[in-house]
Amino acid sequence: MTSRPLLSELPGYSDLQALANGVKSTSVSQLLQDDPGRATDFTLEAAGLRLDYSKHLLTTAALEQLLRLAEHAGVARDIAALFSGEPINNTEDRPALHTLLRASGSQGLEGKFQEVVAARALMQTWAERLNSGAQQGFSGATITDVVNIGIGGSDLGPRLVSEALRPFHGNISCHYVANVDPADLQDTLLELDPETTLFIVCSKSFRTEETLTNSLAARTWLRNAGAGEDALGKHFIAVTSNLQAAAEFGIPAGNCLPMWDWVGGRYSVWSAIGLSCAIAVGWENFAAFLAGAEAMDRHFRNSEPAANMPLLMSLLEIWYNNFFQAGNHVVLPYDNSLQHLPAFLQQLTMESNGKCVSEDGRALPYTTGAVLWGSAGTMGQHSFHQLLHQGTLLCPADFVLPLNTHTGMREQHRRLVANCLAQSRTLMVGRTQEAARAALLARGLGAQEADRLTPHLAMPGNRPNSVITMHSVNPGSLGALLALYEHRTFCSARLWGINPFDQWGVELGKEIGSEILGRLSGEASPGPMDPSTERLMREWRAAQEGDARA
Ligand code: F6P
């Protein structure tokens, strides 16, 4: 493999630092004032989403230079390689074909596409079977509740989509259990009846400790309620690429839906991993979710770089990460139904791009994956927005704003919209010392007191943010939104020169975890661990003995 140049080796990279330094001496408000067309020129539309990126610390010259960087990095070639199924996950020698999962045609990948079509048919059958009341549990009662047991990509995507599309739900209630903390499963099961509950074990590998532990506990719960071993087929479905492990668990082959090694866990909500969502909202709505993502795929694949929404969002990420050392990115959905979006995006971006070597193993001389965080508006306004407005850390923000509510409560929704627009504008304009002092004087404070408080009320402003609007949260817009962030993540990875489709960094923790579990369970150890871990294990043992005595 010929090694690809690192981002910092690309022509024009160092010019960008000079451009960034230049931008620091101006303000976004000034840029908007100087160029009346900026609010429309710095806006893009794709797949039902509109991105307003006019409130960024970005001049036209800087944007053009960033686009040249993408050209030198060969991002257009990478996009083609992604869709055509080249083995771009080079450390595992696999393609990353999540786009095929939502494709309406084979895109030249006939064999794999046929497998996708067959999996969709199985999903549809299960969704219809459950919603029609045809699926009965061991006692003959109709299944009313589905519990998805999975973690990471086998949980975050399905949980987000199911919650976001609650207004589209049919007859089945869906629940999500992920944590190995027994309280997660226990709290969920407290509300449920074993006779009417079906579990979906969602695990690509069928080896994940949390998922297997919870699935075994769920099986015991059913058995304790009177379900025989032969009744497991009425209460368990598996979505996995490890059919043998699912069979050993006791799930009949007819209840297993496929996953493939050419789909990464965090990119898998479009596959049968999304079965709980298809059950919750029905097949038609799930198909509309896929179609929304496919529309974004088409845009990503076919648009000019300057009009390519995922690429532009990625270039903004590179801009702030590498030239302003922001190191973080905050996502603020102003719609309660999107409250799980930041958690989903955390895995998507940080598991994909939290890498310190290039795809060919060279240590990277620049920072890569930013910390992604956030919460649903307006909640954050009363907690962390203080730091966004007046803290010393630069936090580039994405506001995600659906323009309509499904609740019918339009006046209350208007308040939500006003808050979102106000936060976006306030971050940009801030408040000058003069304006702060004038406001204090207007409140009737004396000049001396006003002078004392002025620095505390003044706000620097000039804090960059995007606003992504859409008609409402619906299957299509949600599909487009998630695909947008997937492709943004991909572009950033390719610009940084890293492989976003592996996650070797999570493996060592699993290995050490099983070693410590062995020690806590009384197994002989090959030798002592570090003094801190040894002391903590002793503390845990003492707590157990204390509990046993009590
Ligand atoms: O440990 C990380 C991870 O492998 C994620 O990448 C994945 O989404 C999650 O665990 C769950 O994996 P599985 O679907 O195989 O249980």
Coordinates of C-alpha atoms and ligand atoms in Angstrom, one line a residue:
M1 CA 0.0 0.0 0.0
T2 CA 1.4 3.4 -0.9
S3 CA 1.2 5.5 2.1
R4 CA -1.0 8.5 1.9
P5 CA 0.4 11.9 3.0
L6 CA -0.5 13.0 6.5
L7 CA -2.8 16.1 6.8
S8 CA 0.2 18.2 7.9
E9 CA 2.2 17.1 4.8
L10 CA -0.5 18.3 2.4
P11 CA 0.2 21.4 0.3
G12 CA -1.4 24.5 1.8
Y13 CA -1.7 23.1 5.3
S14 CA 0.6 25.7 6.9
D15 CA -1.2 28.5 5.0
L16 CA -4.3 27.5 6.9
Q17 CA -2.7 28.3 10.2
A18 CA -1.9 31.8 8.9
L19 CA -5.6 32.2 7.7
A20 CA -6.8 31.0 11.1
N21 CA -4.6 33.6 12.9
G22 CA -6.0 36.2 10.6
V23 CA -9.6 35.2 11.3
K24 CA -9.0 35.5 15.0
S25 CA -8.6 39.3 14.6
T26 CA -12.1 39.7 13.1
S27 CA -15.5 38.7 14.4
V28 CA -18.3 36.6 13.0
S29 CA -20.7 39.5 13.4
Q30 CA -18.4 41.7 11.4
L31 CA -18.2 39.0 8.6
L32 CA -22.0 38.9 8.5
Q33 CA -22.2 42.7 8.4
D34 CA -19.5 43.1 5.7
D35 CA -21.2 40.5 3.5
P36 CA -25.0 40.8 3.4
G37 CA -25.1 37.6 1.2
R38 CA -23.2 35.5 3.8
A39 CA -26.3 34.2 5.6
T40 CA -27.6 32.7 2.3
D41 CA -24.3 31.9 0.7
F42 CA -23.1 30.0 3.7
T43 CA -26.2 27.8 3.7
L44 CA -26.6 24.4 2.1
E45 CA -29.5 22.1 1.6
A46 CA -29.4 18.3 1.3
A47 CA -31.9 15.5 1.8
G48 CA -34.4 17.7 3.6
L49 CA -31.8 19.2 5.9
R50 CA -30.6 22.8 5.8
L51 CA -27.2 23.7 7.2
D52 CA -26.5 27.4 8.1
Y53 CA -22.8 27.7 8.7
S54 CA -22.6 31.5 8.4
K55 CA -21.9 32.0 12.1
H56 CA -18.4 30.4 11.8
L57 CA -15.0 32.0 12.2
L58 CA -14.5 31.3 8.5
T59 CA -13.6 33.6 5.7
T60 CA -14.2 32.7 2.0
A61 CA -10.4 32.5 1.6
A62 CA -10.1 30.0 4.5
L63 CA -13.0 27.9 3.2
E64 CA -11.4 27.8 -0.3
Q65 CA -8.1 26.7 1.2
L66 CA -9.9 24.0 3.3
L67 CA -11.5 22.7 0.1
R68 CA -8.2 22.6 -1.6
L69 CA -6.9 20.5 1.4
A70 CA -9.7 18.0 0.8
E71 CA -8.8 17.8 -2.8
H72 CA -5.1 17.2 -2.0
A73 CA -6.1 14.6 0.5
G74 CA -8.1 12.7 -2.1
V75 CA -11.4 12.8 -0.3
A76 CA -13.4 12.5 -3.5
R77 CA -11.5 9.2 -4.3
D78 CA -12.2 8.0 -0.7
I79 CA -15.9 8.6 -1.1
A80 CA -15.9 6.5 -4.3
A81 CA -14.0 3.8 -2.5
L82 CA -16.5 3.8 0.4
F83 CA -19.5 3.2 -1.8
S84 CA -17.9 0.8 -4.2
G85 CA -17.0 -1.6 -1.4
E86 CA -13.2 -1.3 -1.4
P87 CA -11.5 -2.8 1.7
I88 CA -11.1 0.7 3.3
N89 CA -11.1 -0.8 6.8
N90 CA -7.4 -1.7 6.1
T91 CA -6.5 -3.1 9.5
E92 CA -9.3 -5.7 9.2
D93 CA -9.1 -5.9 5.5
R94 CA -12.9 -5.3 4.9
P95 CA -15.1 -2.8 3.2
A96 CA -17.4 -0.6 5.3
L97 CA -20.7 -0.9 3.5
H98 CA -23.3 0.7 5.8
T99 CA -24.4 2.7 2.7
L100 CA -25.5 -0.5 1.1
L101 CA -27.9 -1.2 4.0
R102 CA -30.1 1.7 3.0
A103 CA -29.5 1.5 -0.8
S104 CA -32.5 0.9 -3.1
G105 CA -30.3 -0.8 -5.7
S106 CA -27.3 -3.1 -5.7
Q107 CA -24.7 -0.4 -6.6
G108 CA -22.7 -3.1 -8.3
L109 CA -22.6 -5.3 -5.2
E110 CA -25.2 -7.8 -6.2
G111 CA -24.4 -10.7 -3.8
K112 CA -24.2 -8.5 -0.7
F113 CA -27.3 -6.5 -1.7
Q114 CA -29.3 -9.7 -2.0
E115 CA -28.3 -10.6 1.6
V116 CA -29.5 -7.1 2.6
V117 CA -32.8 -7.5 0.8
A118 CA -33.3 -10.9 2.5
A119 CA -32.6 -9.4 5.9
R120 CA -35.0 -6.5 5.3
A121 CA -37.7 -9.1 4.4
L122 CA -37.1 -10.9 7.7
M123 CA -37.2 -7.6 9.6
Q124 CA -40.5 -6.7 7.9
T125 CA -41.9 -10.2 8.8
W126 CA -41.0 -9.8 12.4
A127 CA -42.3 -6.2 12.6
E128 CA -45.7 -7.3 11.1
R129 CA -45.9 -10.4 13.2
L130 CA -45.4 -8.6 16.4
N131 CA -47.6 -5.6 15.6
S132 CA -50.4 -7.8 14.4
G133 CA -50.4 -9.7 17.7
A134 CA -49.5 -13.0 16.1
Q135 CA -46.5 -13.6 18.2
Q136 CA -47.4 -15.4 21.5
G137 CA -45.3 -16.2 24.5
F138 CA -45.0 -19.5 26.4
S139 CA -48.4 -19.1 28.0
G140 CA -50.2 -18.2 24.8
A141 CA -50.4 -14.5 25.7
T142 CA -49.7 -12.0 23.0
I143 CA -46.3 -10.4 23.1
T144 CA -46.7 -6.7 24.0
D145 CA -43.1 -5.6 24.9
V146 CA -39.8 -6.0 23.2
V147 CA -36.5 -5.6 25.1
N148 CA -33.4 -4.9 23.0
I149 CA -30.3 -6.2 24.8
G150 CA -27.1 -4.8 23.3
I151 CA -24.4 -2.3 23.9
G152 CA -22.5 0.3 21.9
G153 CA -23.6 0.3 18.3
S154 CA -26.1 -2.5 19.2
D155 CA -27.9 -0.2 21.5
L156 CA -27.2 3.5 20.9
G157 CA -28.6 3.7 17.4
P158 CA -31.7 1.6 18.0
R159 CA -32.4 3.5 21.3
L160 CA -32.0 6.9 19.6
V161 CA -34.2 6.0 16.6
S162 CA -36.9 4.3 18.6
E163 CA -37.1 7.2 21.1
A164 CA -36.9 9.9 18.4
L165 CA -39.8 8.3 16.4
R166 CA -42.1 7.7 19.4
P167 CA -45.0 9.5 17.6
F168 CA -44.8 6.8 14.9
H169 CA -45.0 3.9 17.4
G170 CA -47.5 1.1 16.8
N171 CA -48.7 -1.6 19.2
I172 CA -45.4 -2.8 20.7
S173 CA -43.5 -1.0 23.5
C174 CA -39.7 -1.2 23.1
H175 CA -37.2 -1.1 25.9
Y176 CA -33.4 -1.0 25.9
V177 CA -31.0 -2.7 28.3
A178 CA -27.2 -2.2 27.8
N179 CA -25.3 -1.8 31.0
V180 CA -23.8 -4.9 32.8
D181 CA -24.9 -3.1 36.0
P182 CA -27.7 -5.5 37.0
A183 CA -29.8 -2.5 37.9
D184 CA -30.3 -1.7 34.2
L185 CA -32.0 -5.1 33.5
Q186 CA -33.7 -5.3 36.8
D187 CA -35.3 -1.9 36.5
T188 CA -36.6 -2.7 33.1
L189 CA -38.0 -6.1 34.0
L190 CA -39.8 -4.7 37.0
E191 CA -42.3 -3.1 34.6
L192 CA -42.7 -6.2 32.4
D193 CA -44.5 -9.5 32.4
P194 CA -42.4 -12.6 31.3
E195 CA -45.4 -14.0 29.5
T196 CA -45.7 -11.0 27.1
T197 CA -42.0 -10.0 26.7
L198 CA -39.7 -10.8 23.8
F199 CA -35.9 -10.2 23.9
I200 CA -33.8 -9.2 21.0
V201 CA -30.2 -10.1 21.6
C202 CA -28.3 -7.6 19.5
S203 CA -24.7 -8.5 19.2
K204 CA -22.7 -8.6 16.0
S205 CA -20.1 -10.8 17.8
F206 CA -22.4 -12.5 20.3
R207 CA -19.3 -12.3 22.6
T208 CA -19.9 -9.0 24.3
E209 CA -19.8 -9.5 28.1
E210 CA -22.5 -7.0 29.0
T211 CA -25.0 -8.4 26.4
L212 CA -24.3 -12.0 27.2
T213 CA -24.6 -11.4 30.9
N214 CA -27.9 -9.6 30.5
S215 CA -29.3 -12.2 28.1
L216 CA -28.5 -15.0 30.4
A217 CA -30.2 -13.2 33.3
A218 CA -33.2 -12.5 31.0
R219 CA -33.4 -16.2 30.1
T220 CA -33.3 -17.1 33.8
W221 CA -36.1 -14.6 34.4
L222 CA -38.3 -16.3 31.8
R223 CA -37.4 -19.8 33.1
N224 CA -38.3 -18.8 36.7
A225 CA -41.7 -17.6 35.4
G226 CA -42.4 -21.0 33.9
A227 CA -41.1 -20.9 30.4
G228 CA -39.6 -24.2 29.3
E229 CA -36.3 -24.5 27.4
D230 CA -38.3 -25.2 24.2
A231 CA -40.2 -21.9 24.7
L232 CA -37.1 -19.7 24.2
G233 CA -38.0 -19.5 20.5
K234 CA -41.1 -17.6 21.5
H235 CA -39.2 -15.1 23.5
F236 CA -35.8 -14.6 21.9
I237 CA -34.5 -13.3 18.6
A238 CA -30.8 -12.8 17.9
V239 CA -29.2 -10.4 15.5
T240 CA -25.7 -11.5 15.0
S241 CA -23.0 -12.7 12.7
N242 CA -22.1 -15.5 15.1
L243 CA -24.9 -18.0 14.5
Q244 CA -23.1 -20.8 16.4
A245 CA -23.0 -18.8 19.6
A246 CA -26.7 -17.8 19.2
A247 CA -27.6 -21.5 18.8
E248 CA -25.5 -22.5 21.8
F249 CA -27.5 -19.9 23.8
G250 CA -30.7 -21.6 22.7
I251 CA -32.0 -19.3 20.1
P252 CA -33.4 -21.3 17.1
A253 CA -31.9 -20.6 13.7
G254 CA -35.3 -19.3 12.4
N255 CA -35.1 -16.5 15.0
C256 CA -31.7 -15.3 13.9
L257 CA -31.2 -12.3 11.7
P258 CA -27.9 -11.6 10.1
M259 CA -25.1 -9.1 10.6
W260 CA -22.0 -8.9 8.5
D261 CA -18.3 -8.2 9.2
W262 CA -18.6 -5.5 6.5
V263 CA -20.8 -3.3 8.8
G264 CA -19.3 -1.6 11.8
G265 CA -21.3 -1.8 15.0
R266 CA -21.7 2.0 15.2
Y267 CA -22.8 2.1 11.6
S268 CA -25.3 -0.7 12.0
V269 CA -28.7 0.8 12.9
W270 CA -29.7 0.4 9.3
S271 CA -29.3 -3.3 9.4
A272 CA -31.3 -5.9 11.5
I273 CA -29.6 -4.3 14.5
G274 CA -32.4 -1.8 14.0
L275 CA -35.0 -4.5 14.3
S276 CA -36.5 -3.1 17.5
C277 CA -37.0 0.2 15.7
A278 CA -38.7 -1.5 12.8
I279 CA -41.0 -3.2 15.3
A280 CA -41.6 0.0 17.1
V281 CA -42.5 2.2 14.1
G282 CA -43.6 -0.5 11.6
W283 CA -41.8 -1.4 8.4
E284 CA -43.1 1.5 6.3
N285 CA -41.6 4.0 8.6
F286 CA -38.4 2.1 8.9
A287 CA -38.1 2.0 5.1
A288 CA -38.6 5.8 5.1
F289 CA -35.8 6.1 7.6
L290 CA -33.5 4.1 5.2
A291 CA -34.7 6.3 2.3
G292 CA -33.8 9.5 4.2
A293 CA -30.3 8.1 4.7
E294 CA -30.0 7.1 1.1
A295 CA -31.0 10.6 0.0
M296 CA -28.0 11.9 2.1
D297 CA -25.8 9.2 0.6
R298 CA -26.7 10.4 -2.9
H299 CA -26.0 14.0 -1.9
F300 CA -22.6 13.0 -0.4
R301 CA -21.6 10.9 -3.4
N302 CA -22.7 13.3 -6.1
S303 CA -22.2 16.9 -4.8
E304 CA -19.4 19.2 -5.6
P305 CA -17.0 19.6 -2.6
A306 CA -18.1 23.2 -2.0
A307 CA -21.8 22.1 -1.8
N308 CA -21.2 18.8 0.0
M309 CA -22.7 19.1 3.5
P310 CA -20.9 16.3 5.2
L311 CA -17.6 17.4 3.8
L312 CA -18.2 21.0 4.8
M313 CA -19.0 19.9 8.3
S314 CA -15.9 17.8 8.4
L315 CA -13.7 20.7 7.2
L316 CA -15.1 22.8 10.0
E317 CA -14.2 20.1 12.4
I318 CA -10.6 20.0 11.0
W319 CA -10.5 23.8 11.1
Y320 CA -11.3 24.2 14.8
N321 CA -9.5 21.0 15.9
N322 CA -6.3 21.5 14.1
F323 CA -6.0 25.3 13.7
F324 CA -7.8 26.6 16.8
Q325 CA -7.0 23.6 19.1
A326 CA -10.7 23.3 20.1
G327 CA -10.5 19.6 20.8
N328 CA -14.2 19.3 21.4
H329 CA -17.5 19.7 19.6
V330 CA -20.9 20.2 21.2
V331 CA -24.2 19.0 19.7
L332 CA -27.4 20.6 20.9
P333 CA -30.6 19.1 19.5
Y334 CA -33.5 21.4 20.3
D335 CA -36.1 18.6 20.3
N336 CA -36.6 16.4 23.3
S337 CA -37.0 13.4 21.1
L338 CA -33.4 13.7 20.0
Q339 CA -32.0 13.6 23.5
H340 CA -30.0 10.5 22.8
L341 CA -28.4 12.0 19.7
P342 CA -25.2 13.2 21.5
A343 CA -24.6 9.8 23.0
F344 CA -25.0 8.1 19.6
L345 CA -22.7 10.7 18.0
Q346 CA -20.2 10.1 20.8
Q347 CA -19.7 6.5 19.8
L348 CA -19.8 7.3 16.1
T349 CA -17.2 10.0 16.2
M350 CA -15.0 9.0 19.1
E351 CA -14.8 5.3 18.5
S352 CA -14.2 6.0 14.8
N353 CA -11.7 8.8 15.0
G354 CA -10.1 8.4 18.5
K355 CA -6.9 7.2 16.9
C356 CA -3.3 8.4 17.3
V357 CA -1.7 6.6 14.3
S358 CA -2.4 6.9 10.6
E359 CA -3.9 4.0 8.7
D360 CA -0.3 2.8 7.9
G361 CA 0.8 3.0 11.5
R362 CA 2.6 6.3 11.7
A363 CA 2.3 8.4 14.8
L364 CA 0.2 11.5 14.0
P365 CA 1.7 14.8 14.7
Y366 CA -1.6 16.6 15.2
T367 CA -4.8 16.1 17.2
T368 CA -7.5 13.9 15.8
G369 CA -11.0 12.9 17.1
A370 CA -12.5 15.7 19.1
V371 CA -14.5 15.1 22.3
L372 CA -18.2 15.2 21.3
W373 CA -20.7 16.1 24.0
G374 CA -24.0 17.8 24.4
S375 CA -27.6 17.5 25.5
A376 CA -31.1 18.4 24.4
G377 CA -32.0 22.1 24.5
T378 CA -33.1 23.9 26.6
M379 CA -31.7 21.7 29.4
G380 CA -28.0 22.6 28.8
Q381 CA -28.9 26.3 29.0
H382 CA -29.3 25.9 32.7
S383 CA -26.2 23.9 33.2
F384 CA -23.2 24.0 30.8
H385 CA -24.1 26.9 28.4
Q386 CA -22.4 29.3 30.9
L387 CA -19.1 27.7 29.8
L388 CA -20.0 28.0 26.2
H389 CA -20.7 31.7 26.6
Q390 CA -18.0 32.8 29.0
G391 CA -15.6 29.9 29.5
T392 CA -12.1 29.9 28.2
L393 CA -12.6 26.8 26.1
L394 CA -13.6 27.1 22.5
C395 CA -16.6 24.8 21.9
P396 CA -17.8 24.8 18.3
A397 CA -21.5 24.0 18.4
D398 CA -24.1 22.3 16.2
F399 CA -27.7 23.3 16.9
V400 CA -30.1 20.8 15.5
L401 CA -33.5 22.4 15.1
P402 CA -36.6 20.6 13.8
L403 CA -39.0 23.4 12.9
N404 CA -42.3 21.7 13.8
T405 CA -43.5 19.7 16.8
H406 CA -45.5 16.5 16.7
T407 CA -47.1 17.5 20.0
G408 CA -49.6 20.0 18.5
M409 CA -48.4 22.5 21.2
R410 CA -47.2 25.1 18.8
E411 CA -47.0 28.0 21.2
Q412 CA -44.8 26.2 23.6
H413 CA -42.7 24.9 20.8
R414 CA -42.3 28.5 19.6
R415 CA -40.5 29.1 22.9
L416 CA -38.1 26.2 22.2
V417 CA -37.3 27.6 18.8
A418 CA -36.8 31.1 20.2
N419 CA -34.4 29.7 22.8
C420 CA -32.4 27.8 20.1
L421 CA -32.1 30.9 17.8
A422 CA -31.2 33.0 20.8
Q423 CA -28.4 30.7 21.9
S424 CA -27.0 30.6 18.4
R425 CA -27.0 34.4 18.1
T426 CA -25.8 35.1 21.7
L427 CA -22.8 32.8 21.2
M428 CA -21.9 34.9 18.1
V429 CA -22.7 38.5 19.3
G430 CA -21.8 38.2 23.0
R431 CA -21.9 41.5 24.8
T432 CA -19.3 44.2 24.8
Q433 CA -18.0 45.9 27.9
E434 CA -19.8 49.1 26.9
A435 CA -23.1 47.3 26.4
A436 CA -22.7 45.4 29.7
R437 CA -21.9 48.7 31.6
A438 CA -24.9 50.4 30.0
A439 CA -27.2 47.5 31.0
L440 CA -26.0 47.8 34.6
L441 CA -26.5 51.6 34.7
A442 CA -30.0 51.1 33.2
R443 CA -30.7 48.8 36.1
G444 CA -30.1 51.8 38.4
L445 CA -26.6 50.8 39.6
G446 CA -24.1 53.5 40.5
A447 CA -21.1 54.0 38.3
Q448 CA -18.7 52.4 40.7
E449 CA -20.8 49.3 41.1
A450 CA -21.4 49.1 37.3
D451 CA -17.6 49.3 36.7
R452 CA -17.1 46.5 39.2
L453 CA -19.6 44.2 37.6
T454 CA -19.0 45.0 34.0
P455 CA -16.3 42.3 33.3
H456 CA -18.7 39.7 34.7
L457 CA -21.6 40.7 32.4
A458 CA -19.5 41.2 29.3
M459 CA -19.4 38.2 27.0
P460 CA -16.7 37.7 24.4
G461 CA -19.1 36.3 21.7
N462 CA -17.5 35.2 18.4
R463 CA -18.2 31.6 19.4
P464 CA -18.8 29.6 16.3
N465 CA -21.9 27.5 15.6
S466 CA -23.9 25.9 12.9
V467 CA -27.7 25.5 12.8
I468 CA -29.1 22.4 11.1
T469 CA -32.8 22.8 10.5
M470 CA -35.4 20.3 9.2
H471 CA -39.2 20.2 8.8
S472 CA -39.6 18.0 11.9
V473 CA -38.3 14.8 13.4
N474 CA -39.6 12.1 11.1
P475 CA -38.2 8.9 9.7
G476 CA -36.8 10.5 6.6
S477 CA -35.2 13.5 8.3
L478 CA -33.7 11.3 11.1
G479 CA -32.2 9.0 8.5
A480 CA -30.6 11.9 6.7
L481 CA -29.3 13.4 9.9
L482 CA -27.6 10.3 11.1
A483 CA -26.1 9.6 7.6
L484 CA -24.9 13.2 7.5
Y485 CA -22.8 12.7 10.7
E486 CA -21.6 9.3 9.5
H487 CA -20.2 10.9 6.4
R488 CA -18.8 13.9 8.3
T489 CA -16.9 11.4 10.5
F490 CA -15.6 9.6 7.4
C491 CA -14.3 12.7 5.8
S492 CA -12.6 13.8 8.9
A493 CA -11.0 10.4 9.3
R494 CA -9.7 10.5 5.7
L495 CA -8.4 14.0 6.1
W496 CA -6.5 13.0 9.3
G497 CA -5.3 9.9 7.5
I498 CA -6.8 7.4 9.8
N499 CA -9.0 4.3 9.5
P500 CA -12.4 5.1 11.2
F501 CA -13.7 1.6 11.0
D502 CA -11.7 -0.3 13.5
Q503 CA -11.6 0.0 17.3
W504 CA -8.6 -1.8 18.6
G505 CA -8.4 0.5 21.6
V506 CA -11.4 -1.0 23.4
E507 CA -9.9 -4.6 23.4
L508 CA -7.2 -4.3 26.0
G509 CA -9.7 -3.0 28.6
K510 CA -11.9 -6.1 27.9
E511 CA -8.9 -8.4 28.4
I512 CA -7.8 -6.8 31.7
G513 CA -11.5 -6.7 32.8
S514 CA -11.8 -10.5 32.5
E515 CA -8.4 -10.9 34.3
I516 CA -9.7 -8.8 37.2
L517 CA -13.1 -10.6 37.2
G518 CA -11.1 -13.8 37.6
R519 CA -9.3 -12.3 40.6
L520 CA -12.5 -11.0 42.1
S521 CA -14.0 -14.5 41.7
G522 CA -11.2 -16.1 43.6
E523 CA -9.1 -17.5 40.7
A524 CA -5.4 -17.8 41.2
S525 CA -3.5 -14.9 39.6
P526 CA -0.4 -15.2 37.5
G527 CA 1.2 -12.4 39.5
P528 CA 0.2 -9.2 41.3
M529 CA -1.2 -6.2 39.4
D530 CA -0.2 -2.6 40.1
P531 CA -0.5 -1.5 43.8
S532 CA -3.5 0.8 43.1
T533 CA -5.6 -2.0 41.5
E534 CA -4.5 -4.5 44.1
R535 CA -5.6 -2.1 46.9
L536 CA -9.0 -1.5 45.2
M537 CA -9.6 -5.2 44.8
R538 CA -8.9 -5.6 48.5
E539 CA -11.3 -2.8 49.3
W540 CA -14.0 -4.5 47.2
R541 CA -13.4 -7.9 49.0
A542 CA -13.7 -6.2 52.4
A543 CA -17.0 -4.6 51.3
Q544 CA -18.3 -8.0 50.4
E545 CA -17.3 -9.5 53.7
G546 CA -18.9 -6.5 55.5
D547 CA -22.1 -7.1 53.5
A548 CA -22.1 -10.8 54.3
R549 CA -21.7 -10.1 58.0
A550 CA -24.4 -7.4 58.0
Ligands
F6P1 O1 -16.4 -2.8 22.5 C1 -16.8 -2.0 21.4 C2 -17.8 -2.6 20.5 O2 -17.1 -3.6 19.8 C3 -18.4 -1.6 19.6 O3 -17.7 -1.3 18.5 C4 -19.7 -2.3 19.3 O4 -20.7 -1.5 18.8 C5 -20.1 -2.9 20.7 O5 -18.8 -3.2 21.3 C6 -21.0 -4.0 20.7 O6 -20.5 -5.1 20.0 P1 -21.4 -6.4 19.6 O7 -22.5 -5.9 18.7 O8 -20.5 -7.3 19.0 O9 -22.0 -6.9 20.9

